[in-house]
């Protein structure tokens, strides 16, 4: 395997799939002793340009974030019914951890290098001010990775 | 639910179950661009006093830690064949994320409060300088929690 592929070893997010984000974010807020955050919704296709398994998808998700460290967030994710890694994994494995995320620079190059290292792209998309990619690193790292690049 | 049960909202570890810790810790070391850490082994029963589902267990695990943030570690876990939440979940769900951990004070009280809040104890044990407990928070938080208390 190529060494230090991402150029960082700081985990920025742990993503958790849920069926009902309003309910589960209230439970997390109580559990952590914080205000319930406002849920965000990922962009429609013309903004997010979501691709899942190489094909355009209208998939969207509701998101809620909790600060759980100086550089770490828990991210709750409630996907809609359109094709996505979120929907696939929620249907297949149920609620629970979906990915760990790293903030990187140079998305295209990182996706290419990961692909050559047995870690193929699952899904990618845009968000205001940046872009993300989910990477299937299950075989080697036993997790799905998310790359986040902010402009 | 009682509010701010743990008295902290800092996630200290993300625990990942693996079949072969020597192999996977080398992959993580390469991926993150760090030295492969030396694997540790949890104590034998007379030291660890492991209880799983309310019964003593001889279970032990090999552990390897990677620093992935100012206050965050990834923990790889390769369990032996004795009864444990590690072995159960590895057999049942395969390799992947097992828990998120918080450092707390007052283990007995925290376990009691969590139990009253629909988050029962799965497993507990001792390690040099402290003790841990795994809590089934799957129904409400969609994860297994680990509590760590250091003296």
Tab-separated table of C-alpha atoms in Angstrom:
chain	number	residue	atom	x	y	z
A	1	UNK	CA	0.000	0.000	0.000
A	2	UNK	CA	1.133	3.554	-0.698
A	3	UNK	CA	2.118	5.304	2.543
A	4	UNK	CA	0.224	8.176	4.168
A	5	UNK	CA	-2.208	8.349	1.272
A	6	UNK	CA	-4.490	11.006	2.730
A	7	UNK	CA	-1.753	13.334	4.012
A	8	UNK	CA	-3.559	13.518	7.353
A	9	UNK	CA	-4.294	11.204	10.234
A	10	UNK	CA	-6.962	13.320	11.947
A	11	UNK	CA	-10.411	11.727	12.014
A	12	UNK	CA	-12.877	14.599	11.595
A	13	UNK	CA	-16.223	12.803	11.748
A	14	UNK	CA	-17.838	9.523	12.702
A	15	UNK	CA	-20.984	9.078	10.611
A	16	UNK	CA	-23.967	7.148	12.021
A	17	UNK	CA	-26.961	6.001	9.937
A	18	UNK	CA	-30.369	6.406	11.548
A	19	UNK	CA	-33.995	5.866	10.534
A	20	UNK	CA	-35.403	8.917	12.347
A	21	UNK	CA	-32.964	11.789	12.698
A	22	UNK	CA	-35.302	14.057	14.665
A	23	UNK	CA	-35.783	11.401	17.308
A	24	UNK	CA	-32.197	10.211	17.496
A	25	UNK	CA	-30.680	13.705	17.457
A	26	UNK	CA	-32.906	14.608	20.428
A	27	UNK	CA	-31.648	11.504	22.249
A	28	UNK	CA	-28.022	12.414	21.481
A	29	UNK	CA	-28.601	16.005	22.578
A	30	UNK	CA	-30.006	14.828	25.910
A	31	UNK	CA	-27.292	12.203	26.327
A	32	UNK	CA	-24.501	14.714	25.664
A	33	UNK	CA	-26.172	17.565	27.528
A	34	UNK	CA	-26.309	19.931	24.551
A	35	UNK	CA	-28.978	21.686	22.507
A	36	UNK	CA	-30.572	19.635	19.755
A	37	UNK	CA	-28.919	20.854	16.554
A	38	UNK	CA	-30.972	21.927	13.557
A	39	UNK	CA	-31.016	19.185	10.917
A	40	UNK	CA	-29.538	20.064	7.546
A	41	UNK	CA	-30.556	18.530	4.230
A	42	UNK	CA	-28.046	17.729	1.495
A	43	UNK	CA	-28.600	19.512	-1.819
A	44	UNK	CA	-30.867	18.432	-4.664
A	45	UNK	CA	-29.181	16.795	-7.654
A	46	UNK	CA	-28.432	20.029	-9.513
A	47	UNK	CA	-26.433	21.280	-6.512
A	48	UNK	CA	-25.007	18.056	-5.083
A	49	UNK	CA	-24.302	16.241	-8.370
A	50	UNK	CA	-24.409	13.008	-6.394
A	51	UNK	CA	-22.937	9.923	-8.030
A	52	UNK	CA	-23.415	6.493	-6.453
A	53	UNK	CA	-21.621	3.493	-7.949
A	54	UNK	CA	-20.741	5.560	-10.997
A	55	UNK	CA	-24.280	6.715	-11.759
A	56	UNK	CA	-26.101	9.977	-11.030
A	57	UNK	CA	-28.484	9.689	-8.077
A	58	UNK	CA	-31.165	11.970	-6.701
A	59	UNK	CA	-30.317	10.716	-3.193
A	60	UNK	CA	-30.463	13.228	-0.366
A	61	UNK	CA	-30.003	12.891	3.355
A	62	UNK	CA	-30.848	14.775	6.524
A	63	UNK	CA	-27.774	15.447	8.658
A	64	UNK	CA	-27.196	16.505	12.274
A	65	UNK	CA	-23.801	17.220	13.836
A	66	UNK	CA	-22.542	16.963	17.418
A	67	UNK	CA	-19.141	18.223	18.545
A	68	UNK	CA	-17.442	15.375	20.437
A	69	UNK	CA	-13.838	16.570	20.552
A	70	UNK	CA	-11.580	19.455	19.559
A	71	UNK	CA	-11.527	18.233	15.952
A	72	UNK	CA	-14.247	15.567	15.933
A	73	UNK	CA	-17.959	15.506	15.167
A	74	UNK	CA	-20.574	12.783	15.309
A	75	UNK	CA	-22.737	13.041	12.212
A	76	UNK	CA	-26.208	11.502	12.186
A	77	UNK	CA	-27.499	10.648	8.705
A	78	UNK	CA	-31.080	9.845	7.669
A	79	UNK	CA	-31.102	9.034	3.956
A	80	UNK	CA	-34.079	9.153	1.616
A	81	UNK	CA	-35.098	6.145	-0.526
A	82	UNK	CA	-32.972	6.998	-3.591
A	83	UNK	CA	-29.846	4.912	-4.297
A	84	UNK	CA	-26.895	5.803	-2.063
A	85	UNK	CA	-24.297	4.209	0.169
A	86	UNK	CA	-26.375	5.572	3.059
A	87	UNK	CA	-29.598	3.839	1.913
A	88	UNK	CA	-27.776	0.651	0.928
A	89	UNK	CA	-25.991	0.279	4.240
A	90	UNK	CA	-29.005	1.260	6.345
A	91	UNK	CA	-31.144	-1.357	4.568
A	92	UNK	CA	-28.399	-3.976	4.671
A	93	UNK	CA	-26.826	-3.493	8.097
A	94	UNK	CA	-29.330	-1.384	10.020
A	95	UNK	CA	-28.658	1.685	12.101
A	96	UNK	CA	-25.101	2.280	13.295
A	97	UNK	CA	-21.701	3.597	12.277
A	98	UNK	CA	-21.361	4.132	8.520
A	99	UNK	CA	-17.980	5.827	8.065
A	100	UNK	CA	-15.061	7.748	9.500
A	101	UNK	CA	-14.117	10.998	7.751
A	102	UNK	CA	-10.865	12.804	7.024
A	103	UNK	CA	-10.412	16.340	5.673
A	104	UNK	CA	-8.090	16.202	2.674
A	105	UNK	CA	-6.758	18.341	-0.168
A	106	UNK	CA	-6.855	17.258	-3.813
A	107	UNK	CA	-10.000	15.142	-4.068
A	108	UNK	CA	-9.509	13.794	-7.592
A	109	UNK	CA	-5.948	12.685	-6.930
A	110	UNK	CA	-6.829	11.111	-3.565
A	111	UNK	CA	-9.714	9.150	-5.120
A	112	UNK	CA	-7.368	7.915	-7.861
A	113	UNK	CA	-4.623	6.858	-5.437
A	114	UNK	CA	-7.117	5.116	-3.150
A	115	UNK	CA	-8.588	3.303	-6.159
A	116	UNK	CA	-5.140	1.979	-7.086
A	117	UNK	CA	-4.787	0.779	-3.474
A	118	UNK	CA	-7.885	-1.462	-3.426
A	119	UNK	CA	-10.109	1.264	-2.002
A	120	UNK	CA	-12.708	2.087	-4.664
A	121	UNK	CA	-15.035	5.075	-4.802
A	122	UNK	CA	-18.606	4.399	-3.660
A	123	UNK	CA	-20.250	7.800	-3.843
A	124	UNK	CA	-19.341	11.435	-4.293
A	125	UNK	CA	-21.050	14.780	-4.296
A	126	UNK	CA	-20.821	18.490	-3.706
A	127	UNK	CA	-21.888	20.623	-0.760
A	128	UNK	CA	-21.753	24.409	-0.340
A	129	UNK	CA	-18.027	25.216	-0.151
A	130	UNK	CA	-16.668	21.751	-0.840
A	131	UNK	CA	-17.100	18.150	-1.862
A	132	UNK	CA	-17.099	14.651	-0.364
A	133	UNK	CA	-16.351	11.118	-1.426
A	134	UNK	CA	-17.127	7.799	0.222
A	135	UNK	CA	-14.492	5.110	-0.257
A	136	UNK	CA	-14.924	1.372	0.271
A	137	UNK	CA	-11.964	0.534	2.514
A	138	UNK	CA	-13.744	-2.410	4.134
A	139	UNK	CA	-11.326	-5.023	2.852
A	140	UNK	CA	-8.163	-3.397	4.197
A	141	UNK	CA	-9.208	-0.899	6.895
A	142	UNK	CA	-12.546	-2.541	7.850
A	143	UNK	CA	-14.414	0.742	7.472
A	144	UNK	CA	-15.924	3.058	4.881
A	145	UNK	CA	-13.908	6.273	4.596
A	146	UNK	CA	-15.279	9.697	3.824
A	147	UNK	CA	-13.023	12.320	2.298
A	148	UNK	CA	-14.012	15.952	2.800
A	149	UNK	CA	-12.440	18.794	0.817
A	150	UNK	CA	-13.289	22.366	1.705
A	151	UNK	CA	-12.374	25.188	-0.687
B	1	UNK	CA	-33.563	10.231	29.331
B	2	UNK	CA	-31.388	11.732	32.062
B	3	UNK	CA	-29.320	14.626	30.699
B	4	UNK	CA	-25.539	14.625	30.229
B	5	UNK	CA	-25.261	11.193	31.814
B	6	UNK	CA	-21.548	10.732	31.221
B	7	UNK	CA	-20.447	14.216	32.287
B	8	UNK	CA	-18.350	14.463	29.114
B	9	UNK	CA	-18.970	14.732	25.396
B	10	UNK	CA	-15.440	13.928	24.234
B	11	UNK	CA	-15.148	10.716	22.223
B	12	UNK	CA	-11.791	9.208	23.191
B	13	UNK	CA	-11.678	6.061	21.051
B	14	UNK	CA	-13.327	4.393	18.100
B	15	UNK	CA	-12.945	0.608	18.486
B	16	UNK	CA	-12.713	-1.624	15.399
B	17	UNK	CA	-12.985	-5.428	15.492
B	18	UNK	CA	-10.542	-7.326	13.270
B	19	UNK	CA	-9.670	-10.964	12.601
B	20	UNK	CA	-5.913	-10.426	12.237
B	21	UNK	CA	-4.540	-7.507	14.214
B	22	UNK	CA	-0.945	-7.867	13.019
B	23	UNK	CA	-2.031	-7.612	9.399
B	24	UNK	CA	-4.599	-4.846	9.861
B	25	UNK	CA	-2.433	-2.740	12.162
B	26	UNK	CA	0.321	-2.833	9.501
B	27	UNK	CA	-2.213	-1.669	6.913
B	28	UNK	CA	-3.376	1.162	9.186
B	29	UNK	CA	0.217	2.152	9.931
B	30	UNK	CA	0.995	2.382	6.224
B	31	UNK	CA	-2.257	4.163	5.458
B	32	UNK	CA	-1.711	6.773	8.181
B	33	UNK	CA	2.053	7.072	7.581
B	34	UNK	CA	3.068	6.042	11.099
B	35	UNK	CA	5.050	3.252	12.729
B	36	UNK	CA	3.185	0.023	13.359
B	37	UNK	CA	2.364	0.084	17.080
B	38	UNK	CA	3.193	-2.855	19.322
B	39	UNK	CA	0.094	-4.932	20.029
B	40	UNK	CA	-0.989	-5.196	23.640
B	41	UNK	CA	-2.905	-8.102	25.176
B	42	UNK	CA	-5.625	-7.626	27.780
B	43	UNK	CA	-4.998	-9.295	31.137
B	44	UNK	CA	-5.784	-12.879	32.101
B	45	UNK	CA	-8.910	-13.413	34.222
B	46	UNK	CA	-7.195	-12.927	37.582
B	47	UNK	CA	-6.100	-9.444	36.471
B	48	UNK	CA	-8.936	-8.363	34.182
B	49	UNK	CA	-11.842	-9.915	36.116
B	50	UNK	CA	-13.802	-9.820	32.875
B	51	UNK	CA	-17.564	-10.220	33.112
B	52	UNK	CA	-19.648	-10.671	29.970
B	53	UNK	CA	-23.447	-10.713	30.244
B	54	UNK	CA	-23.141	-11.009	34.006
B	55	UNK	CA	-20.818	-14.020	34.019
B	56	UNK	CA	-17.063	-14.310	34.478
B	57	UNK	CA	-15.222	-14.866	31.191
B	58	UNK	CA	-11.660	-15.805	30.349
B	59	UNK	CA	-11.915	-13.653	27.219
B	60	UNK	CA	-8.839	-11.719	26.199
B	61	UNK	CA	-8.088	-9.514	23.196
B	62	UNK	CA	-5.095	-8.125	21.344
B	63	UNK	CA	-5.236	-4.344	21.014
B	64	UNK	CA	-3.424	-1.772	18.853
B	65	UNK	CA	-3.876	1.997	19.106
B	66	UNK	CA	-3.474	4.781	16.534
B	67	UNK	CA	-3.612	8.468	17.417
B	68	UNK	CA	-6.105	10.118	15.037
B	69	UNK	CA	-6.737	13.441	16.750
B	70	UNK	CA	-5.713	15.527	19.750
B	71	UNK	CA	-7.951	13.441	22.021
B	72	UNK	CA	-8.917	10.518	19.778
B	73	UNK	CA	-7.516	7.050	19.114
B	74	UNK	CA	-8.518	4.281	16.761
B	75	UNK	CA	-8.339	0.981	18.637
B	76	UNK	CA	-8.034	-2.278	16.727
B	77	UNK	CA	-9.317	-5.323	18.644
B	78	UNK	CA	-8.677	-8.994	17.873
B	79	UNK	CA	-10.568	-11.118	20.409
B	80	UNK	CA	-9.885	-14.716	21.342
B	81	UNK	CA	-12.602	-17.399	21.188
B	82	UNK	CA	-13.895	-16.990	24.771
B	83	UNK	CA	-17.288	-15.296	25.317
B	84	UNK	CA	-17.156	-11.496	24.969
B	85	UNK	CA	-18.922	-8.625	23.240
B	86	UNK	CA	-15.888	-8.535	20.935
B	87	UNK	CA	-16.230	-12.213	19.899
B	88	UNK	CA	-20.013	-12.030	19.686
B	89	UNK	CA	-20.034	-8.975	17.447
B	90	UNK	CA	-17.146	-10.143	15.268
B	91	UNK	CA	-18.920	-13.476	14.653
B	92	UNK	CA	-22.292	-11.830	14.159
B	93	UNK	CA	-21.474	-8.672	12.191
B	94	UNK	CA	-17.959	-9.234	10.891
B	95	UNK	CA	-15.046	-6.826	11.011
B	96	UNK	CA	-15.774	-3.148	11.551
B	97	UNK	CA	-16.583	-0.524	14.148
B	98	UNK	CA	-17.548	-2.008	17.528
B	99	UNK	CA	-17.861	0.974	19.872
B	100	UNK	CA	-17.135	4.594	20.682
B	101	UNK	CA	-15.466	5.310	24.019
B	102	UNK	CA	-15.711	8.086	26.591
B	103	UNK	CA	-13.458	8.675	29.607
B	104	UNK	CA	-15.618	9.033	32.697
B	105	UNK	CA	-15.416	9.249	36.493
B	106	UNK	CA	-17.481	7.052	38.816
B	107	UNK	CA	-17.874	3.799	36.895
B	108	UNK	CA	-20.368	2.066	39.193
B	109	UNK	CA	-22.689	5.056	39.283
B	110	UNK	CA	-22.476	5.623	35.519
B	111	UNK	CA	-23.288	1.967	34.808
B	112	UNK	CA	-26.291	2.198	37.151
B	113	UNK	CA	-27.601	5.423	35.586
B	114	UNK	CA	-27.140	4.084	32.059
B	115	UNK	CA	-28.968	0.887	33.035
B	116	UNK	CA	-31.931	2.921	34.258
B	117	UNK	CA	-31.890	4.738	30.909
B	118	UNK	CA	-32.307	1.654	28.682
B	119	UNK	CA	-28.555	1.221	28.184
B	120	UNK	CA	-27.575	-2.058	29.871
B	121	UNK	CA	-24.100	-3.290	30.709
B	122	UNK	CA	-22.641	-5.832	28.271
B	123	UNK	CA	-19.153	-6.414	29.598
B	124	UNK	CA	-16.730	-4.973	32.098
B	125	UNK	CA	-13.186	-5.545	33.211
B	126	UNK	CA	-10.036	-4.109	34.699
B	127	UNK	CA	-6.808	-2.958	33.088
B	128	UNK	CA	-3.623	-1.654	34.704
B	129	UNK	CA	-4.601	1.711	36.192
B	130	UNK	CA	-8.292	1.585	35.441
B	131	UNK	CA	-11.404	-0.203	34.290
B	132	UNK	CA	-13.783	-0.320	31.345
B	133	UNK	CA	-17.403	-1.141	30.642
B	134	UNK	CA	-19.238	-1.776	27.394
B	135	UNK	CA	-22.816	-0.537	27.300
B	136	UNK	CA	-25.514	-1.572	24.849
B	137	UNK	CA	-26.822	1.790	23.622
B	138	UNK	CA	-27.899	0.396	20.250
B	139	UNK	CA	-31.583	1.085	20.747
B	140	UNK	CA	-31.251	4.782	21.561
B	141	UNK	CA	-27.807	5.920	20.318
B	142	UNK	CA	-27.316	3.248	17.624
B	143	UNK	CA	-23.875	2.335	18.960
B	144	UNK	CA	-22.144	0.361	21.689
B	145	UNK	CA	-20.506	2.696	24.214
B	146	UNK	CA	-17.317	2.031	26.103
B	147	UNK	CA	-16.694	3.791	29.399
B	148	UNK	CA	-13.075	4.157	30.505
B	149	UNK	CA	-12.129	5.157	34.038
B	150	UNK	CA	-8.500	5.814	34.871
B	151	UNK	CA	-7.386	6.107	38.494
